[in-house]
Amino acid sequence: MGFEELLTALRSEGDEKRRIVRQEGAAEAARLKDEAAARLARLGEKFQQEQARTIAAQASAILSEAERSARRTRLAAAEMLAQKLYQLARGLLPCLRVKDYPRIFGLLAAELPPIEWETLRVNPADAGIATDLFPRARIVPDTAICGGMEALAEEGRIRVINTLEKRLERVWPELLPVLIEETEQCVN
């Protein structure tokens, strides 16, 4: 084989090796590119998952705060309604002073323990009835009492409050839920 042929064969072999190296390089580059794209896709998914978790956590926190705020608002509204209903009920107590009220006053007086009452605080309009029922007691008119009486004995050591106001106060925890339910039915 001659020099020219050797040179041609070497060039041909070199070209083939370059082609193979280029192919292998291109294949390696494509593989690295695919690997990088896959890693980038995994990073993107991981980022989206973390972002979704962060958004879900923030949304949950915002929703929880909104629910707490709504509960506080409902509680405040219920408390305000309860106060207004109580004031309304207190304001309606004089309506219980109907023509049959002397009998009601007598029933309230009959509930007192049978002891010698020294002082009775009553509504000024009830002073006459109180004097008839408790002739030995000192009758003290009190405009703060709508009906019924506050009785004192043994120099104030024994005290019984049997006023309409106190009865309303005692029954209020049971009455309020019924009134609120009725109020809600009227609104709905």
PDB file of C-alpha atoms in Angstrom:
ATOM      1  CA  MET A   1       0.000   0.000   0.000  1.00  0.00           C
ATOM      2  CA  GLY A   2       1.299   3.358  -0.887  1.00  0.00           C
ATOM      3  CA  PHE A   3       1.595   6.500   1.059  1.00  0.00           C
ATOM      4  CA  GLU A   4      -1.448   8.050  -0.585  1.00  0.00           C
ATOM      5  CA  GLU A   5      -3.526   5.026   0.066  1.00  0.00           C
ATOM      6  CA  LEU A   6      -2.346   4.932   3.654  1.00  0.00           C
ATOM      7  CA  LEU A   7      -3.172   8.574   4.065  1.00  0.00           C
ATOM      8  CA  THR A   8      -6.637   8.034   2.531  1.00  0.00           C
ATOM      9  CA  ALA A   9      -7.249   5.000   4.741  1.00  0.00           C
ATOM     10  CA  LEU A  10      -6.128   6.941   7.820  1.00  0.00           C
ATOM     11  CA  ARG A  11      -8.323   9.887   6.841  1.00  0.00           C
ATOM     12  CA  SER A  12     -11.239   7.580   6.228  1.00  0.00           C
ATOM     13  CA  GLU A  13     -10.629   5.853   9.559  1.00  0.00           C
ATOM     14  CA  GLY A  14     -10.270   9.257  11.270  1.00  0.00           C
ATOM     15  CA  ASP A  15     -13.471  10.508   9.631  1.00  0.00           C
ATOM     16  CA  GLU A  16     -15.265   7.360  10.783  1.00  0.00           C
ATOM     17  CA  LYS A  17     -13.933   7.769  14.322  1.00  0.00           C
ATOM     18  CA  ARG A  18     -14.923  11.462  14.294  1.00  0.00           C
ATOM     19  CA  ARG A  19     -18.387  10.514  13.060  1.00  0.00           C
ATOM     20  CA  ILE A  20     -18.674   7.876  15.788  1.00  0.00           C
ATOM     21  CA  VAL A  21     -17.403  10.327  18.452  1.00  0.00           C
ATOM     22  CA  ARG A  22     -19.840  12.962  17.164  1.00  0.00           C
ATOM     23  CA  GLN A  23     -22.682  10.461  17.238  1.00  0.00           C
ATOM     24  CA  GLU A  24     -21.705   9.321  20.702  1.00  0.00           C
ATOM     25  CA  GLY A  25     -21.310  12.957  21.788  1.00  0.00           C
ATOM     26  CA  ALA A  26     -24.682  13.870  20.296  1.00  0.00           C
ATOM     27  CA  ALA A  27     -26.250  10.833  21.958  1.00  0.00           C
ATOM     28  CA  GLU A  28     -24.541  11.737  25.258  1.00  0.00           C
ATOM     29  CA  ALA A  29     -25.669  15.353  24.870  1.00  0.00           C
ATOM     30  CA  ALA A  30     -29.252  14.220  24.135  1.00  0.00           C
ATOM     31  CA  ARG A  31     -29.128  11.866  27.141  1.00  0.00           C
ATOM     32  CA  LEU A  32     -27.791  14.661  29.383  1.00  0.00           C
ATOM     33  CA  LYS A  33     -30.396  17.038  27.970  1.00  0.00           C
ATOM     34  CA  ASP A  34     -33.173  14.487  28.662  1.00  0.00           C
ATOM     35  CA  GLU A  35     -31.789  13.899  32.146  1.00  0.00           C
ATOM     36  CA  ALA A  36     -31.666  17.632  32.805  1.00  0.00           C
ATOM     37  CA  ALA A  37     -35.214  18.046  31.471  1.00  0.00           C
ATOM     38  CA  ALA A  38     -36.416  15.183  33.702  1.00  0.00           C
ATOM     39  CA  ARG A  39     -34.678  16.704  36.762  1.00  0.00           C
ATOM     40  CA  LEU A  40     -36.113  20.096  35.874  1.00  0.00           C
ATOM     41  CA  ALA A  41     -39.576  18.534  35.530  1.00  0.00           C
ATOM     42  CA  ARG A  42     -39.176  16.822  38.944  1.00  0.00           C
ATOM     43  CA  LEU A  43     -38.048  20.117  40.462  1.00  0.00           C
ATOM     44  CA  GLY A  44     -41.033  21.844  38.862  1.00  0.00           C
ATOM     45  CA  GLU A  45     -43.396  19.201  40.253  1.00  0.00           C
ATOM     46  CA  LYS A  46     -41.750  19.425  43.668  1.00  0.00           C
ATOM     47  CA  PHE A  47     -42.044  23.221  43.554  1.00  0.00           C
ATOM     48  CA  GLN A  48     -45.708  22.994  42.522  1.00  0.00           C
ATOM     49  CA  GLN A  49     -46.399  20.482  45.304  1.00  0.00           C
ATOM     50  CA  GLU A  50     -44.681  22.690  47.869  1.00  0.00           C
ATOM     51  CA  GLN A  51     -46.492  25.712  46.495  1.00  0.00           C
ATOM     52  CA  ALA A  52     -49.798  23.808  46.638  1.00  0.00           C
ATOM     53  CA  ARG A  53     -49.062  22.766  50.251  1.00  0.00           C
ATOM     54  CA  THR A  54     -48.150  26.332  51.147  1.00  0.00           C
ATOM     55  CA  ILE A  55     -51.301  27.670  49.487  1.00  0.00           C
ATOM     56  CA  ALA A  56     -53.418  24.973  51.174  1.00  0.00           C
ATOM     57  CA  ALA A  57     -51.866  25.794  54.567  1.00  0.00           C
ATOM     58  CA  GLN A  58     -52.464  29.511  54.057  1.00  0.00           C
ATOM     59  CA  ALA A  59     -56.002  28.888  52.831  1.00  0.00           C
ATOM     60  CA  SER A  60     -56.652  26.673  55.867  1.00  0.00           C
ATOM     61  CA  ALA A  61     -55.267  29.339  58.219  1.00  0.00           C
ATOM     62  CA  ILE A  62     -57.369  32.045  56.538  1.00  0.00           C
ATOM     63  CA  LEU A  63     -60.476  29.849  56.666  1.00  0.00           C
ATOM     64  CA  SER A  64     -59.868  29.009  60.344  1.00  0.00           C
ATOM     65  CA  GLU A  65     -59.467  32.684  61.189  1.00  0.00           C
ATOM     66  CA  ALA A  66     -62.616  33.516  59.215  1.00  0.00           C
ATOM     67  CA  GLU A  67     -64.525  30.802  61.099  1.00  0.00           C
ATOM     68  CA  ARG A  68     -63.220  32.086  64.455  1.00  0.00           C
ATOM     69  CA  SER A  69     -64.178  35.614  63.473  1.00  0.00           C
ATOM     70  CA  ALA A  70     -67.637  34.444  62.383  1.00  0.00           C
ATOM     71  CA  ARG A  71     -68.083  32.590  65.696  1.00  0.00           C
ATOM     72  CA  ARG A  72     -67.025  35.692  67.631  1.00  0.00           C
ATOM     73  CA  THR A  73     -69.442  37.799  65.582  1.00  0.00           C
ATOM     74  CA  ARG A  74     -72.287  35.299  66.126  1.00  0.00           C
ATOM     75  CA  LEU A  75     -71.534  35.147  69.864  1.00  0.00           C
ATOM     76  CA  ALA A  76     -71.440  38.927  70.120  1.00  0.00           C
ATOM     77  CA  ALA A  77     -74.715  39.166  68.196  1.00  0.00           C
ATOM     78  CA  ALA A  78     -76.300  36.484  70.390  1.00  0.00           C
ATOM     79  CA  GLU A  79     -75.116  38.281  73.527  1.00  0.00           C
ATOM     80  CA  MET A  80     -76.476  41.590  72.249  1.00  0.00           C
ATOM     81  CA  LEU A  81     -79.784  39.910  71.355  1.00  0.00           C
ATOM     82  CA  ALA A  82     -79.910  38.283  74.799  1.00  0.00           C
ATOM     83  CA  GLN A  83     -79.357  41.645  76.482  1.00  0.00           C
ATOM     84  CA  LYS A  84     -81.994  43.348  74.351  1.00  0.00           C
ATOM     85  CA  LEU A  85     -84.492  40.545  74.995  1.00  0.00           C
ATOM     86  CA  TYR A  86     -83.805  40.736  78.738  1.00  0.00           C
ATOM     87  CA  GLN A  87     -84.292  44.507  78.729  1.00  0.00           C
ATOM     88  CA  LEU A  88     -87.497  44.058  76.758  1.00  0.00           C
ATOM     89  CA  ALA A  89     -88.734  41.396  79.175  1.00  0.00           C
ATOM     90  CA  ARG A  90     -87.861  43.613  82.161  1.00  0.00           C
ATOM     91  CA  GLY A  91     -89.690  46.478  80.488  1.00  0.00           C
ATOM     92  CA  LEU A  92     -92.797  44.299  80.088  1.00  0.00           C
ATOM     93  CA  LEU A  93     -92.998  43.343  83.775  1.00  0.00           C
ATOM     94  CA  PRO A  94     -95.393  46.254  84.548  1.00  0.00           C
ATOM     95  CA  CYS A  95     -97.835  44.616  82.120  1.00  0.00           C
ATOM     96  CA  LEU A  96     -98.214  41.813  84.677  1.00  0.00           C
ATOM     97  CA  ARG A  97     -99.900  44.293  87.026  1.00  0.00           C
ATOM     98  CA  VAL A  98    -103.348  43.512  85.669  1.00  0.00           C
ATOM     99  CA  LYS A  99    -106.689  43.609  87.536  1.00  0.00           C
ATOM    100  CA  ASP A 100    -105.907  40.173  89.011  1.00  0.00           C
ATOM    101  CA  TYR A 101    -102.578  41.430  90.370  1.00  0.00           C
ATOM    102  CA  PRO A 102    -103.647  41.616  94.079  1.00  0.00           C
ATOM    103  CA  ARG A 103    -104.271  37.837  93.949  1.00  0.00           C
ATOM    104  CA  ILE A 104    -100.817  37.352  92.341  1.00  0.00           C
ATOM    105  CA  PHE A 105     -99.244  39.488  95.061  1.00  0.00           C
ATOM    106  CA  GLY A 106    -101.006  37.333  97.677  1.00  0.00           C
ATOM    107  CA  LEU A 107     -99.635  34.156  96.062  1.00  0.00           C
ATOM    108  CA  LEU A 108     -96.113  35.621  96.083  1.00  0.00           C
ATOM    109  CA  ALA A 109     -96.530  36.587  99.756  1.00  0.00           C
ATOM    110  CA  ALA A 110     -97.789  33.068 100.589  1.00  0.00           C
ATOM    111  CA  GLU A 111     -94.529  31.629  99.273  1.00  0.00           C
ATOM    112  CA  LEU A 112     -92.561  33.396 102.019  1.00  0.00           C
ATOM    113  CA  PRO A 113     -91.538  31.271 104.998  1.00  0.00           C
ATOM    114  CA  PRO A 114     -93.922  31.723 107.958  1.00  0.00           C
ATOM    115  CA  ILE A 115     -91.770  33.931 110.151  1.00  0.00           C
ATOM    116  CA  GLU A 116     -92.222  37.417 111.582  1.00  0.00           C
ATOM    117  CA  TRP A 117     -91.128  39.705 108.741  1.00  0.00           C
ATOM    118  CA  GLU A 118     -89.804  43.043 109.940  1.00  0.00           C
ATOM    119  CA  THR A 119     -89.490  44.936 106.650  1.00  0.00           C
ATOM    120  CA  LEU A 120     -91.080  44.542 103.236  1.00  0.00           C
ATOM    121  CA  ARG A 121     -89.868  46.474 100.219  1.00  0.00           C
ATOM    122  CA  VAL A 122     -92.634  46.688  97.622  1.00  0.00           C
ATOM    123  CA  ASN A 123     -93.763  48.743  94.669  1.00  0.00           C
ATOM    124  CA  PRO A 124     -95.467  51.913  95.975  1.00  0.00           C
ATOM    125  CA  ALA A 125     -98.764  50.730  94.429  1.00  0.00           C
ATOM    126  CA  ASP A 126     -98.548  47.540  96.547  1.00  0.00           C
ATOM    127  CA  ALA A 127     -98.072  49.267  99.921  1.00  0.00           C
ATOM    128  CA  GLY A 128    -101.764  48.866 100.865  1.00  0.00           C
ATOM    129  CA  ILE A 129    -101.893  45.171  99.999  1.00  0.00           C
ATOM    130  CA  ALA A 130     -98.590  44.583 101.825  1.00  0.00           C
ATOM    131  CA  THR A 131     -99.891  46.369 104.941  1.00  0.00           C
ATOM    132  CA  ASP A 132    -103.004  44.152 104.917  1.00  0.00           C
ATOM    133  CA  LEU A 133    -100.965  40.934 104.551  1.00  0.00           C
ATOM    134  CA  PHE A 134     -98.103  41.939 106.887  1.00  0.00           C
ATOM    135  CA  PRO A 135     -99.619  44.314 109.479  1.00  0.00           C
ATOM    136  CA  ARG A 136     -96.586  44.198 111.820  1.00  0.00           C
ATOM    137  CA  ALA A 137     -93.958  44.754 109.111  1.00  0.00           C
ATOM    138  CA  ARG A 138     -92.534  48.087 108.122  1.00  0.00           C
ATOM    139  CA  ILE A 139     -93.534  48.661 104.481  1.00  0.00           C
ATOM    140  CA  VAL A 140     -90.916  50.440 102.375  1.00  0.00           C
ATOM    141  CA  PRO A 141     -92.065  51.663  98.957  1.00  0.00           C
ATOM    142  CA  ASP A 142     -89.436  51.018  96.261  1.00  0.00           C
ATOM    143  CA  THR A 143     -90.005  52.116  92.654  1.00  0.00           C
ATOM    144  CA  ALA A 144     -87.262  49.710  91.521  1.00  0.00           C
ATOM    145  CA  ILE A 145     -89.621  46.825  92.322  1.00  0.00           C
ATOM    146  CA  CYS A 146     -92.248  46.224  89.662  1.00  0.00           C
ATOM    147  CA  GLY A 147     -94.162  43.596  91.583  1.00  0.00           C
ATOM    148  CA  GLY A 148     -93.755  41.174  94.462  1.00  0.00           C
ATOM    149  CA  MET A 149     -91.664  41.913  97.502  1.00  0.00           C
ATOM    150  CA  GLU A 150     -88.337  41.746  99.235  1.00  0.00           C
ATOM    151  CA  ALA A 151     -88.834  40.586 102.819  1.00  0.00           C
ATOM    152  CA  LEU A 152     -86.337  41.044 105.671  1.00  0.00           C
ATOM    153  CA  ALA A 153     -86.301  39.527 109.132  1.00  0.00           C
ATOM    154  CA  GLU A 154     -83.932  39.258 112.100  1.00  0.00           C
ATOM    155  CA  GLU A 155     -82.426  42.656 111.415  1.00  0.00           C
ATOM    156  CA  GLY A 156     -81.687  41.801 107.799  1.00  0.00           C
ATOM    157  CA  ARG A 157     -79.985  38.435 108.429  1.00  0.00           C
ATOM    158  CA  ILE A 158     -82.864  36.684 106.695  1.00  0.00           C
ATOM    159  CA  ARG A 159     -83.728  38.076 103.305  1.00  0.00           C
ATOM    160  CA  VAL A 160     -86.083  36.665 100.696  1.00  0.00           C
ATOM    161  CA  ILE A 161     -86.460  38.349  97.345  1.00  0.00           C
ATOM    162  CA  ASN A 162     -89.685  37.296  95.682  1.00  0.00           C
ATOM    163  CA  THR A 163     -90.056  40.049  93.113  1.00  0.00           C
ATOM    164  CA  LEU A 164     -91.101  39.750  89.499  1.00  0.00           C
ATOM    165  CA  GLU A 165     -87.626  40.995  88.575  1.00  0.00           C
ATOM    166  CA  LYS A 166     -85.932  38.203  90.561  1.00  0.00           C
ATOM    167  CA  ARG A 167     -88.262  35.590  89.113  1.00  0.00           C
ATOM    168  CA  LEU A 168     -87.418  36.762  85.613  1.00  0.00           C
ATOM    169  CA  GLU A 169     -83.722  36.661  86.496  1.00  0.00           C
ATOM    170  CA  ARG A 170     -84.032  33.082  87.780  1.00  0.00           C
ATOM    171  CA  VAL A 171     -86.008  31.772  84.807  1.00  0.00           C
ATOM    172  CA  TRP A 172     -83.985  33.705  82.220  1.00  0.00           C
ATOM    173  CA  PRO A 173     -81.411  30.934  81.461  1.00  0.00           C
ATOM    174  CA  GLU A 174     -84.286  28.596  80.570  1.00  0.00           C
ATOM    175  CA  LEU A 175     -86.384  31.229  78.833  1.00  0.00           C
ATOM    176  CA  LEU A 176     -83.632  32.753  76.675  1.00  0.00           C
ATOM    177  CA  PRO A 177     -83.071  29.746  74.350  1.00  0.00           C
ATOM    178  CA  VAL A 178     -86.811  29.554  73.708  1.00  0.00           C
ATOM    179  CA  LEU A 179     -86.967  33.271  72.916  1.00  0.00           C
ATOM    180  CA  ILE A 180     -83.934  33.079  70.620  1.00  0.00           C
ATOM    181  CA  GLU A 181     -85.439  30.118  68.787  1.00  0.00           C
ATOM    182  CA  GLU A 182     -88.724  32.000  68.377  1.00  0.00           C
ATOM    183  CA  THR A 183     -86.817  35.078  67.189  1.00  0.00           C
ATOM    184  CA  GLU A 184     -84.876  33.036  64.639  1.00  0.00           C
ATOM    185  CA  GLN A 185     -88.093  31.477  63.337  1.00  0.00           C
ATOM    186  CA  CYS A 186     -89.541  34.962  62.862  1.00  0.00           C
ATOM    187  CA  VAL A 187     -86.442  36.045  60.931  1.00  0.00           C
ATOM    188  CA  ASN A 188     -86.357  32.936  58.723  1.00  0.00           C
TER     189      ASN A 188
END
